[in-house]
Amino acid sequence: MKSACCPNRSWASLAGVALVTVFGLAAPVARAQSGFPINWLYPYVDYSQGYDSNIFRTPDDLAGLTRPDLSDTYRTITTGLVLQREIGRQVLSARLNLARNHFDRLTFLDNDSRDFQANWNWRLGSSLSGNLGTNSSKTLTPFTESHDQERNLRTQLRDTFDVTWEVLSNWDIQLSEKRSHQSFDLQRQQSSNRNLQDHEIAINYWGVKPSRVGLILHRTQAQFPINSRDLQGLELPNGFYNFDQLEAELRVDWYFSRKTSLHFRGGRIDRRHELFPIRNFSGNNASLRVAWAVSSRFNIRGQLYREIGSVDNLINSYTLNRGRALQWDWNASSKIRIDGTLRIESRDYLGVINREALQLEQTRSATLGLTYVPWQHVQLGLAGNHERLQSNFVNRAYRSNGINANVRYQF
């Protein structure tokens, strides 16, 4: 299998440079036309205060008189900048967030995070269009993914490119490439560093737009450049986690009316590992989403899915995930918005090398949020969340509750 190239050495990394250059050239023109403030530049500041009852997602089995208090309150100060600029038929957009996160009790988790996204939505002639984008972030790794009670910052890089060729009035061909890289600061987590390379080709037939039916071929190549170690501390062979995944899928986007739409994507998936064929997988992936605008102010979205997910440990190589989710939002007035989410996901840990019992888990989560805009540039938010994981393995099940309040000012 060919190795997945690190994205900072790929052509797509030029996306950020190109966008900065174009924005720099466009700025004098924009200032001349609109004066100050610039009407395509939106700086903002955000302050939030939150509480989490179980920061590290510590299992319930460890509860007791000797268990330390793992709840904490935290504060986040964010400064951000949003750019949205149209130049002819080209649309340029970018977002930059810089945040300082402070924990009241678990101060060793204090960190500075960042997130940068940029995209050039381009069009050439009457039949060619696409996107060139880049994304870079550095944040605290969620403790649902890493249960080490230490500060572990995760860096993620992603470069994307896609092009659509309108062959006929009702047909088009789409080609896309994505290169991504993920790395961790914590040394014992660095065996999970990975490089991914995705290629996709799709042929679409458009009915009454935006309804369409398409066939998709997708390939993912994954490389883990740092060797892992087994339970005895011995180094595992090169390519232990590497895999090559092929998918052939059907895509349907069907808009019944202006208020209701159905979105399906599903087909056959085949994942092959460089080592230990017992870790391979062949099966079906499917996702079904339905969106319904009940009224001009109330929207509902539902989803059912069955898919495989990656797991990087010595026993399992992937999970089979089956889930359902319900989202809704209600614009109660011009200044008040209420939204919520309910999600249930079951995971079967597969790709087993040596285990007597199959690990089974289920996560139930719920969120509820309130947004209030008292004045034109000020936004207040309040959100609560609940998460519970159940497992047939000891020292896995946990529950957590959280609440967060924030105030944002956009200049």
Short mmCIF file of C-alpha atoms in Angstrom, two decimals:
data_model
loop_
_atom_site.label_atom_id
_atom_site.label_comp_id
_atom_site.label_asym_id
_atom_site.label_seq_id
_atom_site.Cartn_x
_atom_site.Cartn_y
_atom_site.Cartn_z
CA MET A 1 0.00 0.00 0.00
CA LYS A 2 1.32 3.44 -0.83
CA SER A 3 1.88 5.62 2.17
CA ALA A 4 -0.43 8.55 2.81
CA CYS A 5 1.58 11.72 2.40
CA CYS A 6 1.75 14.24 5.16
CA PRO A 7 -0.54 17.10 4.08
CA ASN A 8 1.92 19.90 4.71
CA ARG A 9 3.95 18.54 1.78
CA SER A 10 1.01 18.28 -0.62
CA TRP A 11 -0.24 20.65 -3.28
CA ALA A 12 -3.39 21.30 -1.29
CA SER A 13 -1.37 23.09 1.41
CA LEU A 14 -1.12 25.95 -1.07
CA ALA A 15 -4.80 26.64 -0.38
CA GLY A 16 -4.08 28.72 2.70
CA VAL A 17 -1.32 30.70 0.95
CA ALA A 18 -3.53 31.31 -2.08
CA LEU A 19 -6.42 32.50 0.04
CA VAL A 20 -4.27 34.86 2.10
CA THR A 21 -2.76 36.27 -1.09
CA VAL A 22 -6.12 36.82 -2.75
CA PHE A 23 -7.56 38.41 0.39
CA GLY A 24 -4.53 40.69 0.58
CA LEU A 25 -5.01 41.82 -3.02
CA ALA A 26 -8.72 42.31 -2.54
CA ALA A 27 -8.47 44.30 0.70
CA PRO A 28 -7.53 47.70 -0.81
CA VAL A 29 -10.40 47.43 -3.29
CA ALA A 30 -12.87 46.49 -0.56
CA ARG A 31 -11.78 49.39 1.63
CA ALA A 32 -12.13 51.80 -1.25
CA GLN A 33 -15.64 50.59 -1.98
CA SER A 34 -17.03 50.18 1.53
CA GLY A 35 -14.80 52.28 3.75
CA PHE A 36 -14.32 51.21 7.36
CA PRO A 37 -15.45 48.88 8.84
CA ILE A 38 -14.90 46.41 6.03
CA ASN A 39 -18.22 44.81 5.19
CA TRP A 40 -16.74 41.34 4.56
CA LEU A 41 -14.63 41.18 7.72
CA TYR A 42 -16.32 40.12 11.00
CA PRO A 43 -14.13 40.08 14.14
CA TYR A 44 -15.68 38.86 17.39
CA VAL A 45 -14.87 38.00 21.01
CA ASP A 46 -16.49 35.27 23.11
CA TYR A 47 -16.42 34.48 26.82
CA SER A 48 -17.86 31.24 28.19
CA GLN A 49 -18.13 29.61 31.61
CA GLY A 50 -18.85 25.90 31.94
CA TYR A 51 -19.15 22.99 34.35
CA ASP A 52 -18.57 19.26 33.77
CA SER A 53 -19.38 16.61 36.37
CA ASN A 54 -16.89 14.06 34.98
CA ILE A 55 -14.05 15.71 33.11
CA PHE A 56 -12.08 12.51 32.42
CA ARG A 57 -15.13 10.30 31.74
CA THR A 58 -14.05 8.16 34.67
CA PRO A 59 -15.93 4.81 34.90
CA ASP A 60 -18.70 4.44 37.46
CA ASP A 61 -17.01 1.28 38.80
CA LEU A 62 -14.28 3.47 40.28
CA ALA A 63 -16.79 5.51 42.29
CA GLY A 64 -16.56 5.43 46.06
CA LEU A 65 -15.24 7.26 49.07
CA THR A 66 -11.67 7.11 47.78
CA ARG A 67 -12.51 8.42 44.33
CA PRO A 68 -11.27 12.00 43.81
CA ASP A 69 -13.63 14.73 42.70
CA LEU A 70 -13.23 14.84 38.90
CA SER A 71 -15.75 17.59 38.27
CA ASP A 72 -14.56 21.09 37.41
CA THR A 73 -15.58 24.48 36.13
CA TYR A 74 -13.72 26.05 33.26
CA ARG A 75 -13.52 29.37 31.43
CA THR A 76 -12.76 30.05 27.79
CA ILE A 77 -11.89 33.37 26.19
CA THR A 78 -11.99 33.33 22.39
CA THR A 79 -11.05 35.92 19.80
CA GLY A 80 -12.07 35.23 16.23
CA LEU A 81 -12.18 36.58 12.74
CA VAL A 82 -14.56 35.61 9.92
CA LEU A 83 -14.00 36.61 6.29
CA GLN A 84 -16.58 36.22 3.54
CA ARG A 85 -15.76 37.77 0.19
CA GLU A 86 -17.19 37.45 -3.32
CA ILE A 87 -14.96 38.49 -6.20
CA GLY A 88 -16.82 38.01 -9.44
CA ARG A 89 -17.94 34.38 -9.49
CA GLN A 90 -15.39 33.33 -6.88
CA VAL A 91 -16.32 33.02 -3.18
CA LEU A 92 -13.56 33.22 -0.59
CA SER A 93 -14.18 32.40 3.07
CA ALA A 94 -11.99 31.98 6.13
CA ARG A 95 -12.34 31.63 9.89
CA LEU A 96 -9.70 31.99 12.60
CA ASN A 97 -10.27 31.21 16.32
CA LEU A 98 -7.73 31.65 19.11
CA ALA A 99 -8.83 30.56 22.59
CA ARG A 100 -7.45 30.43 26.12
CA ASN A 101 -8.94 27.64 28.25
CA HIS A 102 -8.59 27.70 32.04
CA PHE A 103 -9.75 25.06 34.55
CA ASP A 104 -10.43 26.12 38.14
CA ARG A 105 -9.23 22.94 39.90
CA LEU A 106 -7.47 20.80 37.27
CA THR A 107 -5.14 23.62 36.27
CA PHE A 108 -2.68 21.24 34.54
CA LEU A 109 -5.30 21.01 31.75
CA ASP A 110 -5.03 24.75 30.97
CA ASN A 111 -4.25 25.22 27.30
CA ASP A 112 -4.28 27.55 24.31
CA SER A 113 -6.24 26.25 21.33
CA ARG A 114 -6.56 27.44 17.76
CA ASP A 115 -8.63 26.68 14.70
CA PHE A 116 -8.14 27.99 11.16
CA GLN A 117 -10.33 27.21 8.15
CA ALA A 118 -10.18 28.65 4.66
CA ASN A 119 -11.95 27.78 1.41
CA TRP A 120 -11.99 29.04 -2.17
CA ASN A 121 -15.20 28.16 -3.96
CA TRP A 122 -14.20 28.62 -7.59
CA ARG A 123 -15.93 28.51 -10.94
CA LEU A 124 -14.39 28.35 -14.41
CA GLY A 125 -16.53 28.78 -17.49
CA SER A 126 -20.02 27.33 -17.54
CA SER A 127 -19.21 23.72 -16.67
CA LEU A 128 -16.33 23.59 -14.17
CA SER A 129 -16.52 24.43 -10.47
CA GLY A 130 -15.09 23.23 -7.19
CA ASN A 131 -13.43 24.00 -3.88
CA LEU A 132 -9.88 24.34 -2.59
CA GLY A 133 -9.61 24.39 1.19
CA THR A 134 -7.43 23.92 4.22
CA ASN A 135 -8.07 23.40 7.93
CA SER A 136 -5.68 23.42 10.88
CA SER A 137 -6.53 23.04 14.57
CA LYS A 138 -4.89 22.32 17.90
CA THR A 139 -7.20 21.48 20.81
CA LEU A 140 -7.43 19.37 23.95
CA THR A 141 -8.16 15.75 23.02
CA PRO A 142 -11.69 14.76 24.16
CA PHE A 143 -11.53 12.36 27.09
CA THR A 144 -14.15 10.19 25.40
CA GLU A 145 -11.30 9.23 23.03
CA SER A 146 -8.34 9.25 25.43
CA HIS A 147 -8.88 8.36 29.10
CA ASP A 148 -5.41 9.40 30.28
CA GLN A 149 -5.81 11.94 33.06
CA GLU A 150 -3.19 14.22 31.54
CA ARG A 151 -3.19 17.17 29.19
CA ASN A 152 -3.04 15.77 25.67
CA LEU A 153 -3.26 18.30 22.85
CA ARG A 154 -4.27 17.03 19.41
CA THR A 155 -3.18 18.69 16.17
CA GLN A 156 -5.25 18.10 13.06
CA LEU A 157 -4.40 19.22 9.53
CA ARG A 158 -6.63 18.72 6.49
CA ASP A 159 -6.32 19.86 2.87
CA THR A 160 -9.14 19.29 0.38
CA PHE A 161 -9.74 19.75 -3.31
CA ASP A 162 -12.76 18.89 -5.43
CA VAL A 163 -13.92 19.63 -8.94
CA THR A 164 -17.32 19.19 -10.60
CA TRP A 165 -17.69 18.90 -14.37
CA GLU A 166 -21.19 19.43 -15.72
CA VAL A 167 -21.13 17.03 -18.64
CA LEU A 168 -24.76 17.51 -19.70
CA SER A 169 -27.67 19.54 -18.37
CA ASN A 170 -28.65 16.72 -15.97
CA TRP A 171 -25.32 14.93 -15.46
CA ASP A 172 -22.06 15.78 -13.74
CA ILE A 173 -18.87 14.09 -12.59
CA GLN A 174 -17.22 14.95 -9.28
CA LEU A 175 -13.61 14.25 -8.30
CA SER A 176 -12.21 14.97 -4.84
CA GLU A 177 -9.08 14.44 -2.81
CA LYS A 178 -8.49 14.94 0.91
CA ARG A 179 -5.24 14.59 2.80
CA SER A 180 -5.27 14.78 6.57
CA HIS A 181 -2.86 14.35 9.45
CA GLN A 182 -3.48 13.85 13.15
CA SER A 183 -0.86 13.93 15.92
CA PHE A 184 -0.79 14.02 19.72
CA ASP A 185 1.51 15.81 22.17
CA LEU A 186 1.36 13.10 24.84
CA GLN A 187 4.17 10.66 24.07
CA ARG A 188 2.33 7.43 24.85
CA GLN A 189 -0.50 8.50 22.54
CA GLN A 190 1.77 9.18 19.57
CA SER A 191 1.34 5.66 18.22
CA SER A 192 -2.13 6.92 17.21
CA ASN A 193 -0.62 9.60 14.95
CA ARG A 194 -1.98 8.99 11.48
CA ASN A 195 -1.92 10.16 7.88
CA LEU A 196 -5.04 9.65 5.76
CA GLN A 197 -5.46 10.05 2.03
CA ASP A 198 -8.96 9.96 0.52
CA HIS A 199 -9.91 9.83 -3.17
CA GLU A 200 -13.46 9.89 -4.48
CA ILE A 201 -15.22 9.89 -7.84
CA ALA A 202 -18.96 10.32 -8.23
CA ILE A 203 -21.36 10.36 -11.19
CA ASN A 204 -24.63 12.22 -10.51
CA TYR A 205 -27.94 12.52 -12.30
CA TRP A 206 -29.92 15.62 -11.36
CA GLY A 207 -33.70 15.61 -11.48
CA VAL A 208 -35.47 18.75 -10.41
CA LYS A 209 -32.58 20.42 -8.59
CA PRO A 210 -31.44 20.01 -5.90
CA SER A 211 -32.68 16.38 -6.11
CA ARG A 212 -30.09 13.92 -7.45
CA VAL A 213 -29.02 10.27 -7.64
CA GLY A 214 -25.35 9.33 -7.78
CA LEU A 215 -22.86 6.46 -7.74
CA ILE A 216 -19.72 6.93 -5.61
CA LEU A 217 -16.37 5.14 -5.48
CA HIS A 218 -14.26 6.07 -2.45
CA ARG A 219 -10.81 4.95 -1.34
CA THR A 220 -9.11 5.67 2.00
CA GLN A 221 -5.48 4.85 2.73
CA ALA A 222 -4.30 5.10 6.33
CA GLN A 223 -0.73 5.07 7.60
CA PHE A 224 0.46 5.14 11.22
CA PRO A 225 4.09 6.30 11.09
CA ILE A 226 5.03 5.61 14.75
CA ASN A 227 5.25 2.01 15.88
CA SER A 228 3.13 0.88 18.81
CA ARG A 229 4.02 -1.55 21.57
CA ASP A 230 2.20 -4.62 22.84
CA LEU A 231 1.10 -5.27 26.40
CA GLN A 232 4.59 -6.55 27.30
CA GLY A 233 6.23 -3.39 25.95
CA LEU A 234 7.65 -4.99 22.81
CA GLU A 235 7.58 -2.95 19.62
CA LEU A 236 4.97 -4.09 17.11
CA PRO A 237 5.88 -4.55 13.43
CA ASN A 238 5.69 -1.67 10.97
CA GLY A 239 2.25 -1.17 9.49
CA PHE A 240 0.39 -2.86 12.37
CA TYR A 241 -2.55 -0.45 12.09
CA ASN A 242 -2.24 0.52 8.40
CA PHE A 243 -5.27 -0.20 6.23
CA ASP A 244 -6.66 0.33 2.73
CA GLN A 245 -10.43 0.84 2.48
CA LEU A 246 -12.65 0.76 -0.63
CA GLU A 247 -16.31 1.82 -0.75
CA ALA A 248 -18.92 1.64 -3.51
CA GLU A 249 -22.07 3.53 -2.60
CA LEU A 250 -25.36 4.88 -3.86
CA ARG A 251 -26.26 8.48 -2.99
CA VAL A 252 -29.82 9.84 -3.14
CA ASP A 253 -30.85 13.40 -2.28
CA TRP A 254 -34.59 13.69 -2.76
CA TYR A 255 -36.49 16.90 -2.06
CA PHE A 256 -40.18 16.10 -1.81
CA SER A 257 -41.06 19.77 -1.38
CA ARG A 258 -39.58 22.94 -0.03
CA LYS A 259 -40.19 21.61 3.47
CA THR A 260 -39.19 17.95 3.31
CA SER A 261 -36.09 16.13 2.03
CA LEU A 262 -34.53 12.66 2.27
CA HIS A 263 -30.82 11.89 2.02
CA PHE A 264 -29.45 8.35 1.66
CA ARG A 265 -25.91 7.11 1.25
CA GLY A 266 -25.06 3.44 1.46
CA GLY A 267 -23.29 0.52 -0.14
CA ARG A 268 -20.48 -1.98 0.21
CA ILE A 269 -17.29 -1.36 2.17
CA ASP A 270 -14.10 -3.42 2.23
CA ARG A 271 -11.22 -2.71 4.64
CA ARG A 272 -7.91 -4.57 4.32
CA HIS A 273 -5.04 -4.38 6.80
CA GLU A 274 -1.38 -4.80 5.93
CA LEU A 275 -0.97 -7.29 8.77
CA PHE A 276 -3.26 -9.87 10.42
CA PRO A 277 -6.08 -10.52 7.89
CA ILE A 278 -8.37 -11.46 10.79
CA ARG A 279 -8.74 -7.70 11.34
CA ASN A 280 -10.24 -7.18 7.85
CA PHE A 281 -13.85 -6.18 7.30
CA SER A 282 -16.37 -6.53 4.46
CA GLY A 283 -19.94 -5.39 4.90
CA ASN A 284 -22.50 -2.69 4.34
CA ASN A 285 -22.50 0.96 5.32
CA ALA A 286 -25.67 3.06 5.22
CA SER A 287 -26.93 6.40 6.43
CA LEU A 288 -30.44 7.82 6.09
CA ARG A 289 -31.29 11.43 7.01
CA VAL A 290 -34.65 13.17 6.84
CA ALA A 291 -35.22 16.92 7.20
CA TRP A 292 -38.64 18.46 7.76
CA ALA A 293 -39.44 22.15 8.08
CA VAL A 294 -42.59 21.82 10.18
CA SER A 295 -43.16 25.56 9.95
CA SER A 296 -41.19 28.67 9.11
CA ARG A 297 -39.81 28.61 12.66
CA PHE A 298 -39.57 24.92 13.59
CA ASN A 299 -37.29 22.33 11.94
CA ILE A 300 -36.68 18.63 12.63
CA ARG A 301 -33.85 16.42 11.36
CA GLY A 302 -33.55 12.68 11.95
CA GLN A 303 -30.81 10.18 11.11
CA LEU A 304 -30.29 6.40 11.10
CA TYR A 305 -26.88 4.93 10.30
CA ARG A 306 -24.75 1.79 10.23
CA GLU A 307 -21.05 2.30 9.67
CA ILE A 308 -17.63 1.12 10.76
CA GLY A 309 -15.29 3.30 12.79
CA SER A 310 -11.58 3.12 13.47
CA VAL A 311 -10.19 1.89 16.77
CA ASP A 312 -6.46 1.81 17.38
CA ASN A 313 -5.66 -0.67 20.12
CA LEU A 314 -3.97 -4.02 20.40
CA ILE A 315 -7.13 -6.12 20.36
CA ASN A 316 -9.68 -4.46 18.04
CA SER A 317 -9.14 -2.71 14.74
CA TYR A 318 -12.60 -1.24 14.16
CA THR A 319 -16.08 -0.86 15.60
CA LEU A 320 -19.43 -1.52 13.96
CA ASN A 321 -21.56 1.51 14.87
CA ARG A 322 -25.36 1.61 14.69
CA GLY A 323 -27.08 4.80 15.69
CA ARG A 324 -30.06 7.08 15.54
CA ALA A 325 -30.28 10.79 16.17
CA LEU A 326 -32.93 13.50 16.34
CA GLN A 327 -32.22 17.22 16.09
CA TRP A 328 -34.60 20.14 16.25
CA ASP A 329 -34.51 23.92 16.36
CA TRP A 330 -37.20 26.46 17.12
CA ASN A 331 -36.95 30.16 16.38
CA ALA A 332 -39.34 31.24 19.10
CA SER A 333 -38.96 34.89 18.08
CA SER A 334 -36.60 37.11 16.13
CA LYS A 335 -34.31 37.16 19.19
CA ILE A 336 -34.72 33.70 20.75
CA ARG A 337 -33.68 30.31 19.37
CA ILE A 338 -33.98 26.93 21.13
CA ASP A 339 -32.36 23.75 19.80
CA GLY A 340 -31.73 20.22 20.99
CA THR A 341 -30.25 16.83 20.07
CA LEU A 342 -30.92 13.25 21.14
CA ARG A 343 -28.49 10.52 20.07
CA ILE A 344 -28.14 6.78 20.75
CA GLU A 345 -25.19 4.84 19.34
CA SER A 346 -24.29 1.17 19.80
CA ARG A 347 -20.75 -0.05 19.12
CA ASP A 348 -19.52 -3.60 18.62
CA TYR A 349 -15.72 -3.87 18.89
CA LEU A 350 -14.63 -6.13 16.04
CA GLY A 351 -11.47 -7.09 14.20
CA VAL A 352 -10.64 -9.21 17.24
CA ILE A 353 -7.24 -10.89 17.47
CA ASN A 354 -7.59 -12.68 20.79
CA ARG A 355 -10.54 -12.08 23.09
CA GLU A 356 -13.01 -14.50 24.63
CA ALA A 357 -15.95 -12.05 24.78
CA LEU A 358 -17.09 -9.39 22.35
CA GLN A 359 -17.01 -5.87 23.76
CA LEU A 360 -20.38 -4.11 23.38
CA GLU A 361 -21.12 -0.50 24.24
CA GLN A 362 -23.95 2.00 23.92
CA THR A 363 -23.80 5.78 24.33
CA ARG A 364 -26.86 7.91 25.03
CA SER A 365 -26.49 11.68 24.85
CA ALA A 366 -28.75 14.72 24.91
CA THR A 367 -28.16 18.46 24.51
CA LEU A 368 -30.42 21.47 24.92
CA GLY A 369 -29.46 25.02 24.01
CA LEU A 370 -30.91 28.52 24.22
CA THR A 371 -29.64 31.49 22.20
CA TYR A 372 -30.77 35.06 22.90
CA VAL A 373 -29.83 38.13 20.86
CA PRO A 374 -30.76 41.17 22.98
CA TRP A 375 -28.96 43.66 20.74
CA GLN A 376 -27.66 43.67 17.19
CA HIS A 377 -24.04 42.69 17.95
CA VAL A 378 -24.52 40.75 21.19
CA GLN A 379 -25.45 37.07 21.53
CA LEU A 380 -26.05 35.17 24.79
CA GLY A 381 -26.07 31.38 24.98
CA LEU A 382 -26.93 28.71 27.53
CA ALA A 383 -26.53 24.97 26.88
CA GLY A 384 -26.75 21.77 28.87
CA ASN A 385 -25.65 18.22 28.01
CA HIS A 386 -25.94 14.69 29.39
CA GLU A 387 -23.94 11.64 28.31
CA ARG A 388 -24.07 8.04 29.52
CA LEU A 389 -22.01 5.09 28.29
CA GLN A 390 -23.04 1.51 29.08
CA SER A 391 -20.69 -1.44 28.50
CA ASN A 392 -20.50 -5.16 29.15
CA PHE A 393 -16.86 -4.68 30.18
CA VAL A 394 -15.94 -3.50 33.67
CA ASN A 395 -14.27 -0.12 34.16
CA ARG A 396 -15.87 1.29 31.02
CA ALA A 397 -19.36 2.63 31.84
CA TYR A 398 -19.60 6.28 32.88
CA ARG A 399 -21.99 9.21 32.96
CA SER A 400 -21.46 12.96 32.81
CA ASN A 401 -23.49 16.16 32.94
CA GLY A 402 -22.47 19.62 31.87
CA ILE A 403 -23.67 23.16 31.43
CA ASN A 404 -22.17 26.10 29.58
CA ALA A 405 -23.04 29.81 29.33
CA ASN A 406 -21.44 32.25 26.92
CA VAL A 407 -21.64 35.81 25.65
CA ARG A 408 -20.40 36.83 22.19
CA TYR A 409 -19.87 40.28 20.73
CA GLN A 410 -19.41 40.66 16.97
CA PHE A 411 -17.94 43.96 15.83
#
